[in-house]
PDB file of C-alpha atoms and ligand atoms in Angstrom:
ATOM      1  CA  UNK A   1     110.924  98.269  74.904  1.00  0.00           C
ATOM      2  CA  UNK A   2     107.556  99.150  73.368  1.00  0.00           C
ATOM      3  CA  UNK A   3     107.021 102.943  72.973  1.00  0.00           C
ATOM      4  CA  UNK A   4     103.511 103.590  74.205  1.00  0.00           C
ATOM      5  CA  UNK A   5     103.970 107.248  75.166  1.00  0.00           C
ATOM      6  CA  UNK A   6     101.335 108.406  72.637  1.00  0.00           C
ATOM      7  CA  UNK A   7      98.781 105.932  73.988  1.00  0.00           C
ATOM      8  CA  UNK A   8      99.651 107.071  77.512  1.00  0.00           C
ATOM      9  CA  UNK A   9      99.024 110.755  76.679  1.00  0.00           C
ATOM     10  CA  UNK A  10      95.784 109.825  74.953  1.00  0.00           C
ATOM     11  CA  UNK A  11      94.620 107.785  77.946  1.00  0.00           C
ATOM     12  CA  UNK A  12      95.241 110.744  80.257  1.00  0.00           C
ATOM     13  CA  UNK A  13      93.383 113.090  77.933  1.00  0.00           C
ATOM     14  CA  UNK A  14      90.388 110.895  77.079  1.00  0.00           C
ATOM     15  CA  UNK A  15      89.876 108.830  80.244  1.00  0.00           C
ATOM     16  CA  UNK A  16      91.061 111.246  82.930  1.00  0.00           C
ATOM     17  CA  UNK A  17      90.971 114.956  81.942  1.00  0.00           C
ATOM     18  CA  UNK A  18      87.720 114.736  79.997  1.00  0.00           C
ATOM     19  CA  UNK A  19      86.101 112.716  82.778  1.00  0.00           C
ATOM     20  CA  UNK A  20      86.777 115.330  85.443  1.00  0.00           C
ATOM     21  CA  UNK A  21      90.253 114.686  86.855  1.00  0.00           C
ATOM     22  CA  UNK A  22      91.738 118.176  87.135  1.00  0.00           C
ATOM     23  CA  UNK A  23      94.746 117.852  89.457  1.00  0.00           C
ATOM     24  CA  UNK A  24      97.738 118.832  87.296  1.00  0.00           C
ATOM     25  CA  UNK A  25     100.276 116.890  89.379  1.00  0.00           C
ATOM     26  CA  UNK A  26      98.246 113.678  89.063  1.00  0.00           C
ATOM     27  CA  UNK A  27      97.742 114.130  85.308  1.00  0.00           C
ATOM     28  CA  UNK A  28     101.477 114.837  84.819  1.00  0.00           C
ATOM     29  CA  UNK A  29     102.459 111.789  86.896  1.00  0.00           C
ATOM     30  CA  UNK A  30     100.123 109.554  84.908  1.00  0.00           C
ATOM     31  CA  UNK A  31     101.609 110.886  81.655  1.00  0.00           C
ATOM     32  CA  UNK A  32     105.031 109.881  82.982  1.00  0.00           C
ATOM     33  CA  UNK A  33     104.619 106.415  84.571  1.00  0.00           C
ATOM     34  CA  UNK A  34     104.679 103.551  82.000  1.00  0.00           C
ATOM     35  CA  UNK A  35     101.658 101.434  83.012  1.00  0.00           C
ATOM     36  CA  UNK A  36     102.730  98.754  80.517  1.00  0.00           C
ATOM     37  CA  UNK A  37     105.611  97.894  82.884  1.00  0.00           C
ATOM     38  CA  UNK A  38     103.107  97.085  85.663  1.00  0.00           C
ATOM     39  CA  UNK A  39     100.502  94.921  83.871  1.00  0.00           C
ATOM     40  CA  UNK A  40     100.805  91.107  83.699  1.00  0.00           C
ATOM     41  CA  UNK A  41     102.854  89.572  80.847  1.00  0.00           C
ATOM     42  CA  UNK A  42     100.907  89.620  77.574  1.00  0.00           C
ATOM     43  CA  UNK A  43      98.633  92.480  78.649  1.00  0.00           C
ATOM     44  CA  UNK A  44     100.975  95.339  77.618  1.00  0.00           C
ATOM     45  CA  UNK A  45      98.871  96.286  74.577  1.00  0.00           C
ATOM     46  CA  UNK A  46      95.845  96.822  76.858  1.00  0.00           C
ATOM     47  CA  UNK A  47      97.764  98.986  79.351  1.00  0.00           C
ATOM     48  CA  UNK A  48      96.088 102.212  78.157  1.00  0.00           C
ATOM     49  CA  UNK A  49      92.511 101.013  78.065  1.00  0.00           C
ATOM     50  CA  UNK A  50      90.634 102.299  81.077  1.00  0.00           C
ATOM     51  CA  UNK A  51      90.029  99.030  82.898  1.00  0.00           C
ATOM     52  CA  UNK A  52      91.497  96.835  85.625  1.00  0.00           C
ATOM     53  CA  UNK A  53      93.782  94.017  84.394  1.00  0.00           C
ATOM     54  CA  UNK A  54      94.846  90.732  86.001  1.00  0.00           C
ATOM     55  CA  UNK A  55      98.206  90.439  87.783  1.00  0.00           C
ATOM     56  CA  UNK A  56      99.707  87.492  89.719  1.00  0.00           C
ATOM     57  CA  UNK A  57      98.114  85.944  92.840  1.00  0.00           C
ATOM     58  CA  UNK A  58      94.592  86.434  91.431  1.00  0.00           C
ATOM     59  CA  UNK A  59      94.806  90.221  92.042  1.00  0.00           C
ATOM     60  CA  UNK A  60      94.311  93.205  89.739  1.00  0.00           C
ATOM     61  CA  UNK A  61      96.000  96.431  88.702  1.00  0.00           C
ATOM     62  CA  UNK A  62      93.322  99.084  89.252  1.00  0.00           C
ATOM     63  CA  UNK A  63      91.621 101.013  86.447  1.00  0.00           C
ATOM     64  CA  UNK A  64      93.566 104.245  85.668  1.00  0.00           C
ATOM     65  CA  UNK A  65      90.514 106.472  86.268  1.00  0.00           C
ATOM     66  CA  UNK A  66      89.996 104.972  89.745  1.00  0.00           C
ATOM     67  CA  UNK A  67      93.679 105.437  90.613  1.00  0.00           C
ATOM     68  CA  UNK A  68      93.487 109.103  89.578  1.00  0.00           C
ATOM     69  CA  UNK A  69      90.143 109.598  91.370  1.00  0.00           C
ATOM     70  CA  UNK A  70      91.427 108.098  94.629  1.00  0.00           C
ATOM     71  CA  UNK A  71      94.597 110.194  94.534  1.00  0.00           C
ATOM     72  CA  UNK A  72      92.556 113.329  93.854  1.00  0.00           C
ATOM     73  CA  UNK A  73      90.251 112.468  96.790  1.00  0.00           C
ATOM     74  CA  UNK A  74      93.275 111.867  98.998  1.00  0.00           C
ATOM     75  CA  UNK A  75      94.610 115.306  97.901  1.00  0.00           C
ATOM     76  CA  UNK A  76      98.139 113.951  97.511  1.00  0.00           C
ATOM     77  CA  UNK A  77     100.616 116.755  96.932  1.00  0.00           C
ATOM     78  CA  UNK A  78     104.313 117.697  96.999  1.00  0.00           C
ATOM     79  CA  UNK A  79     105.974 117.187 100.379  1.00  0.00           C
ATOM     80  CA  UNK A  80     103.467 114.549 101.546  1.00  0.00           C
ATOM     81  CA  UNK A  81     104.269 111.277 103.311  1.00  0.00           C
ATOM     82  CA  UNK A  82     101.831 108.711 101.956  1.00  0.00           C
ATOM     83  CA  UNK A  83     100.900 105.155 102.933  1.00  0.00           C
ATOM     84  CA  UNK A  84      99.352 102.765 100.431  1.00  0.00           C
ATOM     85  CA  UNK A  85      97.751  99.477 101.498  1.00  0.00           C
ATOM     86  CA  UNK A  86      97.680  96.958  98.633  1.00  0.00           C
ATOM     87  CA  UNK A  87     100.786  97.504  96.487  1.00  0.00           C
ATOM     88  CA  UNK A  88      99.568  95.021  93.856  1.00  0.00           C
ATOM     89  CA  UNK A  89     101.603  95.726  90.726  1.00  0.00           C
ATOM     90  CA  UNK A  90     103.065  98.910  92.225  1.00  0.00           C
ATOM     91  CA  UNK A  91     101.456 101.199  89.608  1.00  0.00           C
ATOM     92  CA  UNK A  92      99.536 103.497  91.980  1.00  0.00           C
ATOM     93  CA  UNK A  93     102.572 103.762  94.295  1.00  0.00           C
ATOM     94  CA  UNK A  94     104.712 104.674  91.277  1.00  0.00           C
ATOM     95  CA  UNK A  95     102.261 107.415  90.257  1.00  0.00           C
ATOM     96  CA  UNK A  96     102.201 108.813  93.801  1.00  0.00           C
ATOM     97  CA  UNK A  97     105.989 108.722  93.999  1.00  0.00           C
ATOM     98  CA  UNK A  98     106.189 111.256  91.152  1.00  0.00           C
ATOM     99  CA  UNK A  99     104.128 113.724  93.211  1.00  0.00           C
ATOM    100  CA  UNK A 100     104.840 113.281  96.928  1.00  0.00           C
ATOM    101  CA  UNK A 101     107.950 113.164  99.089  1.00  0.00           C
ATOM    102  CA  UNK A 102     107.820 109.510 100.153  1.00  0.00           C
ATOM    103  CA  UNK A 103     105.545 106.516  99.557  1.00  0.00           C
ATOM    104  CA  UNK A 104     105.279 103.591 101.993  1.00  0.00           C
ATOM    105  CA  UNK A 105     103.383 100.673 100.475  1.00  0.00           C
ATOM    106  CA  UNK A 106     102.330  97.328 102.005  1.00  0.00           C
ATOM    107  CA  UNK A 107     101.358  94.126 100.175  1.00  0.00           C
ATOM    108  CA  UNK A 108     100.329  90.820 101.776  1.00  0.00           C
ATOM    109  CA  UNK A 109     101.474  88.656  98.828  1.00  0.00           C
ATOM    110  CA  UNK A 110     105.279  88.444  98.865  1.00  0.00           C
ATOM    111  CA  UNK A 111     105.674  87.717  95.095  1.00  0.00           C
ATOM    112  CA  UNK A 112     103.696  90.864  94.204  1.00  0.00           C
ATOM    113  CA  UNK A 113     105.703  93.001  96.648  1.00  0.00           C
ATOM    114  CA  UNK A 114     108.966  91.657  95.226  1.00  0.00           C
ATOM    115  CA  UNK A 115     107.908  92.255  91.601  1.00  0.00           C
ATOM    116  CA  UNK A 116     106.847  95.801  92.489  1.00  0.00           C
ATOM    117  CA  UNK A 117     110.178  96.459  94.211  1.00  0.00           C
ATOM    118  CA  UNK A 118     112.024  95.313  91.073  1.00  0.00           C
ATOM    119  CA  UNK A 119     109.915  97.596  88.875  1.00  0.00           C
ATOM    120  CA  UNK A 120     110.639 100.631  91.085  1.00  0.00           C
ATOM    121  CA  UNK A 121     114.355  99.871  90.891  1.00  0.00           C
ATOM    122  CA  UNK A 122     114.261  99.420  87.126  1.00  0.00           C
ATOM    123  CA  UNK A 123     112.479 102.756  86.683  1.00  0.00           C
ATOM    124  CA  UNK A 124     114.760 104.517  89.192  1.00  0.00           C
ATOM    125  CA  UNK A 125     111.917 105.461  91.546  1.00  0.00           C
ATOM    126  CA  UNK A 126     113.912 105.728  94.767  1.00  0.00           C
ATOM    127  CA  UNK A 127     111.352 107.233  97.161  1.00  0.00           C
ATOM    128  CA  UNK A 128     109.146 104.144  97.596  1.00  0.00           C
ATOM    129  CA  UNK A 129     109.489 101.590 100.410  1.00  0.00           C
ATOM    130  CA  UNK A 130     107.706  98.257 100.120  1.00  0.00           C
ATOM    131  CA  UNK A 131     106.801  96.034 103.067  1.00  0.00           C
ATOM    132  CA  UNK A 132     105.296  92.542 103.003  1.00  0.00           C
ATOM    133  CA  UNK A 133     102.524  92.107 105.567  1.00  0.00           C
ATOM    134  CA  UNK A 134      99.071  93.056 106.767  1.00  0.00           C
ATOM    135  CA  UNK A 135      98.488  96.672 105.804  1.00  0.00           C
ATOM    136  CA  UNK A 136      95.365  97.021 107.959  1.00  0.00           C
ATOM    137  CA  UNK A 137      97.762  97.591 110.880  1.00  0.00           C
ATOM    138  CA  UNK A 138      99.490 100.421 108.997  1.00  0.00           C
ATOM    139  CA  UNK A 139     103.177 101.319 109.274  1.00  0.00           C
ATOM    140  CA  UNK A 140     103.442 102.846 112.765  1.00  0.00           C
ATOM    141  CA  UNK A 141     107.171 103.742 112.595  1.00  0.00           C
ATOM    142  CA  UNK A 142     106.607 105.929 109.506  1.00  0.00           C
ATOM    143  CA  UNK A 143     103.389 107.610 110.801  1.00  0.00           C
ATOM    144  CA  UNK A 144     101.880 110.195 110.814  1.00  0.00           C
ATOM    145  CA  UNK A 145     100.796 110.266 107.168  1.00  0.00           C
ATOM    146  CA  UNK A 146      99.320 113.117 105.151  1.00  0.00           C
ATOM    147  CA  UNK A 147      97.359 110.585 103.132  1.00  0.00           C
ATOM    148  CA  UNK A 148      96.556 106.859 103.259  1.00  0.00           C
ATOM    149  CA  UNK A 149      95.138 105.117 100.198  1.00  0.00           C
ATOM    150  CA  UNK A 150      93.700 101.607 100.548  1.00  0.00           C
ATOM    151  CA  UNK A 151      93.384  99.690  97.263  1.00  0.00           C
ATOM    152  CA  UNK A 152      91.209  96.819  98.578  1.00  0.00           C
ATOM    153  CA  UNK A 153      87.775  96.913 100.199  1.00  0.00           C
ATOM    154  CA  UNK A 154      87.236  96.245 103.898  1.00  0.00           C
ATOM    155  CA  UNK A 155      84.306  96.024 106.300  1.00  0.00           C
ATOM    156  CA  UNK A 156      85.129  99.562 107.542  1.00  0.00           C
ATOM    157  CA  UNK A 157      87.970 102.065 107.895  1.00  0.00           C
ATOM    158  CA  UNK A 158      90.604 100.336 110.122  1.00  0.00           C
ATOM    159  CA  UNK A 159      91.153 102.201 113.396  1.00  0.00           C
ATOM    160  CA  UNK A 160      94.941 101.716 113.158  1.00  0.00           C
ATOM    161  CA  UNK A 161      94.950 103.573 109.823  1.00  0.00           C
ATOM    162  CA  UNK A 162      92.770 106.409 111.136  1.00  0.00           C
ATOM    163  CA  UNK A 163      95.128 106.800 114.114  1.00  0.00           C
ATOM    164  CA  UNK A 164      98.171 106.984 111.814  1.00  0.00           C
ATOM    165  CA  UNK A 165      96.811 110.033 109.983  1.00  0.00           C
ATOM    166  CA  UNK A 166      98.293 113.417 110.780  1.00  0.00           C
ATOM    167  CA  UNK A 167      95.727 116.044 111.813  1.00  0.00           C
ATOM    168  CA  UNK A 168      94.333 117.207 108.468  1.00  0.00           C
ATOM    169  CA  UNK A 169      95.345 113.856 106.926  1.00  0.00           C
ATOM    170  CA  UNK A 170      93.024 111.926 104.574  1.00  0.00           C
ATOM    171  CA  UNK A 171      92.256 108.188 104.412  1.00  0.00           C
ATOM    172  CA  UNK A 172      90.607 106.904 101.222  1.00  0.00           C
ATOM    173  CA  UNK A 173      89.166 103.384 101.381  1.00  0.00           C
ATOM    174  CA  UNK A 174      86.440 101.310  99.700  1.00  0.00           C
ATOM    175  CA  UNK A 175      84.129  99.729 102.324  1.00  0.00           C
ATOM    176  CA  UNK A 176      81.149  97.397 102.297  1.00  0.00           C
ATOM    177  CA  UNK A 177      80.195  93.731 102.275  1.00  0.00           C
ATOM    178  CA  UNK A 178      78.594  93.524  98.821  1.00  0.00           C
ATOM    179  CA  UNK A 179      81.195  91.853  96.531  1.00  0.00           C
ATOM    180  CA  UNK A 180      79.707  93.645  93.514  1.00  0.00           C
ATOM    181  CA  UNK A 181      79.752  97.189  94.859  1.00  0.00           C
ATOM    182  CA  UNK A 182      81.375  98.993  97.757  1.00  0.00           C
ATOM    183  CA  UNK A 183      81.373 102.662  98.806  1.00  0.00           C
ATOM    184  CA  UNK A 184      84.461 104.813  98.412  1.00  0.00           C
ATOM    185  CA  UNK A 185      84.956 106.650 101.727  1.00  0.00           C
ATOM    186  CA  UNK A 186      87.187 109.560 102.609  1.00  0.00           C
ATOM    187  CA  UNK A 187      87.957 109.940 106.309  1.00  0.00           C
ATOM    188  CA  UNK A 188      89.685 113.190 107.315  1.00  0.00           C
ATOM    189  CA  UNK A 189      91.327 113.575 110.709  1.00  0.00           C
ATOM    190  CA  UNK A 190      90.018 116.928 111.925  1.00  0.00           C
ATOM    191  CA  UNK A 191      91.600 116.879 115.420  1.00  0.00           C
ATOM    192  CA  UNK A 192      93.388 114.655 117.952  1.00  0.00           C
ATOM    193  CA  UNK A 193      90.345 112.393 118.260  1.00  0.00           C
ATOM    194  CA  UNK A 194      87.885 113.744 115.698  1.00  0.00           C
ATOM    195  CA  UNK A 195      87.260 112.600 112.138  1.00  0.00           C
ATOM    196  CA  UNK A 196      84.875 113.574 109.345  1.00  0.00           C
ATOM    197  CA  UNK A 197      83.602 111.198 106.682  1.00  0.00           C
ATOM    198  CA  UNK A 198      82.469 111.659 103.061  1.00  0.00           C
ATOM    199  CA  UNK A 199      81.039 109.080 100.644  1.00  0.00           C
ATOM    200  CA  UNK A 200      82.232 109.275  97.016  1.00  0.00           C
ATOM    201  CA  UNK A 201      79.962 106.640  95.542  1.00  0.00           C
ATOM    202  CA  UNK A 202      80.055 103.057  94.277  1.00  0.00           C
ATOM    203  CA  UNK A 203      83.243 101.183  93.339  1.00  0.00           C
ATOM    204  CA  UNK A 204      84.343  97.551  93.032  1.00  0.00           C
ATOM    205  CA  UNK A 205      87.584  96.249  94.572  1.00  0.00           C
ATOM    206  CA  UNK A 206      89.222  92.987  95.646  1.00  0.00           C
ATOM    207  CA  UNK A 207      88.811  92.321  99.390  1.00  0.00           C
ATOM    208  CA  UNK A 208      91.102  93.694 102.095  1.00  0.00           C
ATOM    209  CA  UNK A 209      92.247  90.618 104.025  1.00  0.00           C
ATOM    210  CA  UNK A 210      93.716  91.171 107.478  1.00  0.00           C
ATOM    211  CA  UNK A 211      93.348  91.762 111.176  1.00  0.00           C
ATOM    212  CA  UNK A 212      91.249  94.907 110.620  1.00  0.00           C
ATOM    213  CA  UNK A 213      89.831  93.738 107.290  1.00  0.00           C
ATOM    214  CA  UNK A 214      88.086  90.513 106.285  1.00  0.00           C
ATOM    215  CA  UNK A 215      89.281  87.187 107.629  1.00  0.00           C
ATOM    216  CA  UNK A 216      90.249  85.078 104.626  1.00  0.00           C
ATOM    217  CA  UNK A 217      87.449  82.577 105.202  1.00  0.00           C
ATOM    218  CA  UNK A 218      84.803  85.255 105.846  1.00  0.00           C
ATOM    219  CA  UNK A 219      85.537  87.512 102.899  1.00  0.00           C
ATOM    220  CA  UNK A 220      82.739  88.170 100.445  1.00  0.00           C
ATOM    221  CA  UNK A 221      83.217  86.241  97.194  1.00  0.00           C
ATOM    222  CA  UNK A 222      84.983  88.166  94.442  1.00  0.00           C
ATOM    223  CA  UNK A 223      83.756  87.579  90.933  1.00  0.00           C
TER     224      UNK A 223
HETATM  225  N1  SAM B 301      97.389  99.576  93.831  1.00  0.00           N
HETATM  226  C1  SAM B 301      97.526  98.395  93.057  1.00  0.00           C
HETATM  227  C2  SAM B 301      98.114  98.652  91.699  1.00  0.00           C
HETATM  228  O1  SAM B 301      98.287  99.824  91.334  1.00  0.00           O
HETATM  229  O2  SAM B 301      98.400  97.652  91.010  1.00  0.00           O
HETATM  230  C3  SAM B 301      96.260  97.599  92.941  1.00  0.00           C
HETATM  231  C4  SAM B 301      95.998  96.834  94.148  1.00  0.00           C
HETATM  232  S1  SAM B 301      94.916  95.458  94.041  1.00  0.00           S
HETATM  233  C5  SAM B 301      93.401  96.168  93.495  1.00  0.00           C
HETATM  234  C6  SAM B 301      94.688  95.220  95.802  1.00  0.00           C
HETATM  235  C7  SAM B 301      95.876  94.603  96.511  1.00  0.00           C
HETATM  236  O3  SAM B 301      95.623  94.630  97.912  1.00  0.00           O
HETATM  237  C8  SAM B 301      96.112  93.144  96.162  1.00  0.00           C
HETATM  238  O4  SAM B 301      97.397  92.997  95.636  1.00  0.00           O
HETATM  239  C9  SAM B 301      95.947  92.412  97.494  1.00  0.00           C
HETATM  240  O5  SAM B 301      96.827  91.305  97.643  1.00  0.00           O
HETATM  241  C10 SAM B 301      96.273  93.512  98.486  1.00  0.00           C
HETATM  242  N2  SAM B 301      95.781  93.328  99.852  1.00  0.00           N
HETATM  243  C11 SAM B 301      94.583  92.854 100.280  1.00  0.00           C
HETATM  244  N3  SAM B 301      94.528  92.882 101.629  1.00  0.00           N
HETATM  245  C12 SAM B 301      95.718  93.406 102.064  1.00  0.00           C
HETATM  246  C13 SAM B 301      96.274  93.704 103.347  1.00  0.00           C
HETATM  247  N4  SAM B 301      95.608  93.498 104.499  1.00  0.00           N
HETATM  248  N5  SAM B 301      97.519  94.228 103.403  1.00  0.00           N
HETATM  249  C14 SAM B 301      98.231  94.445 102.274  1.00  0.00           C
HETATM  250  N6  SAM B 301      97.770  94.182 101.034  1.00  0.00           N
HETATM  251  C15 SAM B 301      96.536  93.682 100.930  1.00  0.00           C
END
């Protein structure tokens, strides 16, 4: 296997630390997880450039800076139970699994979910469960969650996901109907039926397709 550990450390230093990611657990996890295992075949040499890359089913593995930024916003930490919607390659779930107690991750495309499961097994990451299905409905049996991270952009923050947050829990999700730019929102559950909302600026994600996302035929075009 290719040894890209130097490139990985450099990526964390140049693209994350120097650009304002300070959380030590996130930086350590991103120094540990081999992103080259998660990119599509033939893209391994680009694994440590700070950009999204294509994976199967017309989807993408997110840019490392955005993964780190979303995890920092979600304040993931040791002991947490975390839900991810949009497993994709499994990279972000793998990073979270090095920090938190347990990661539940949902992917609507079965081949992606199965590839991700195989990667977790190969790397010995035993605290991640993968489910195939519509993540906009959450994972009610495993709720409440300390953090929920959605890696695709929807019309708004799904109610089911907000309701599956523990009090004090954080939901991070890109929202908006412009295919070129969405807003990254953080919704914090402040009480049994109260929530606060913060906007962390413009991002660009593939669409969240599901019951509480876009309907396939109504989704904004992705370029
Ligand atoms: N976190 C991923 C990674 O590290 O590779 C990147 C995820 S990719 C940007 C977004 C993923 O969300 C795609 O794989 C897409 O199929 C998935 N997706 C979109 N809508 C979904 C839904 N309702 N439920 C589950 N997955 C969904």
